[in-house]
């Protein structure tokens, strides 16, 4: 396995343990915790140490990370199942382990410390490395192949959609000119091309001008957003009643998907005009965080990679039926119950405009675009 590569400081560790604890302290049976992005095992180790009866299911697509975590967690060998898998494969993993449900799931998204700090993985624009960027180096398309082989139109799409890069066309034009002369194989050369393509006035602010391009390529290579869109509903479906999900995102695209997915499970789907909450239409989750939580200034000072983290969490409450405005009771799927009017605030996205509680708990505040976009260089702390 060799010496551990990467500086490992788990992000928001104490807050994660605090959110997961109520679902892991089951008492009547051993709880099951899923670390869907195991990485170097920092969060997983803390969970296993804090909860002596918990069984861990750890997933990671990076075999090098799995090897390090297996060594790190060896003292818990009788309570761990570490699996080489992408997190949207969770249902298949649980089937193989004959687990019908789990109590908690943790996602710590983005590039891991090992991947970011290892010079041969190609994730960093701060050093000259080969353009790889695959989280699973045993399969998939590399960043070098994307940069050199994608048609210009597809490259522009990738940079705009996944990097939110407003100078995508200029950057792609520079890439196409360069690859017409010679193949682009190094991260340093790609970073130079990006820098020269961006106007000088823009380069003076906002950090390294290559950060959005590298983020976009990494997301494309690993299909991160498509995987996340499949993985979050699968994880929510796997939770037992009382189970909890915690998601840490490091850029706005991931956080937006997380927010929308959790909000969808935390509000009613019944038509507004109906006088009753129909069975199967009530919210099945409640949000545990008011908006997205961020790291404290003290944690950011100690661990700069926590600067861009956005945490959201939810608890599986089972099917509920609304009995009065602002209250709800457990309903195991029985008869429909009457609900007084008005009920817009309970399940209509437009409620926030009237000053009532919106589905994601923003209480009618003016929605602001989340400017906390993480970058590959900030990464996270798995």
C-alpha angles and dihedrals in degrees: 000000000000130000119331113267120207136042106265121206114149113229121234089353098161093045091051092052090048092053095044097044100083091057095043096051092075097145098191096064141006111279125229120225123191119205099193093186103037098173111160092345102247097135092038092053091051092051093049092048095047096045110041096190099046120116115216126215106191123190129189134155091209110087092195090056091048091053092053093045092049089056093043093050097040093116088063094048094130091057104043138084111187114190133187099229144117112253095247086065091067096113091056091047092052090048090053090050091045092237114150095191145354135221103219139013127194125195118190099180133199133040116338128234091252093052094045098046099040106095095211097056096076099223097117128083091188094075136035110261140144114281100249112122095168113142087202105045092191096071146014140050119310127227088246090060092048093049096045104032108034116100111251093251092055091048091053090051092051094050093046099044101037102027099031084223112172092194093054095125093052092047093049091049089056091047093050092050092050097046089050087065100036139347115270107234108154133070091222093057092048091050090052092052092050092048094051091048095055119080115260093239091057093046091061093067138041102040127268109005091218095061096092093046093050091047091051093049092048092051091048094047093050098033086229101166095045090049092048092051089057097038101054097057089044091052092048090050091051094056120102118227105284091028122133137218124201121189126187116194129186103195135039098251093059092043092051092054091048093048093049094046095050094043090053091058093043098060137061120264095200117120112260094235094061115100093213138050104245119221110269096021101085125098114278098191136044123211115243098191127059099230116317118333120220135202119268122253089250093056093046090052090052095040115022091191088072091066097095101035119129116189126200128174139182139185127219106238098172123234112331133191123212113236100172138358108293096007133090138180133203113269117186093202100289130134122330115263131216118253124198121236138282101049102152093113091058098062114357120098091212092064094092091068089065094053097256127122113290120216092261094048098253090134096219097305117152107270114242127196111252106245094185099108113166123213136211090256092057094045119156140271110260 
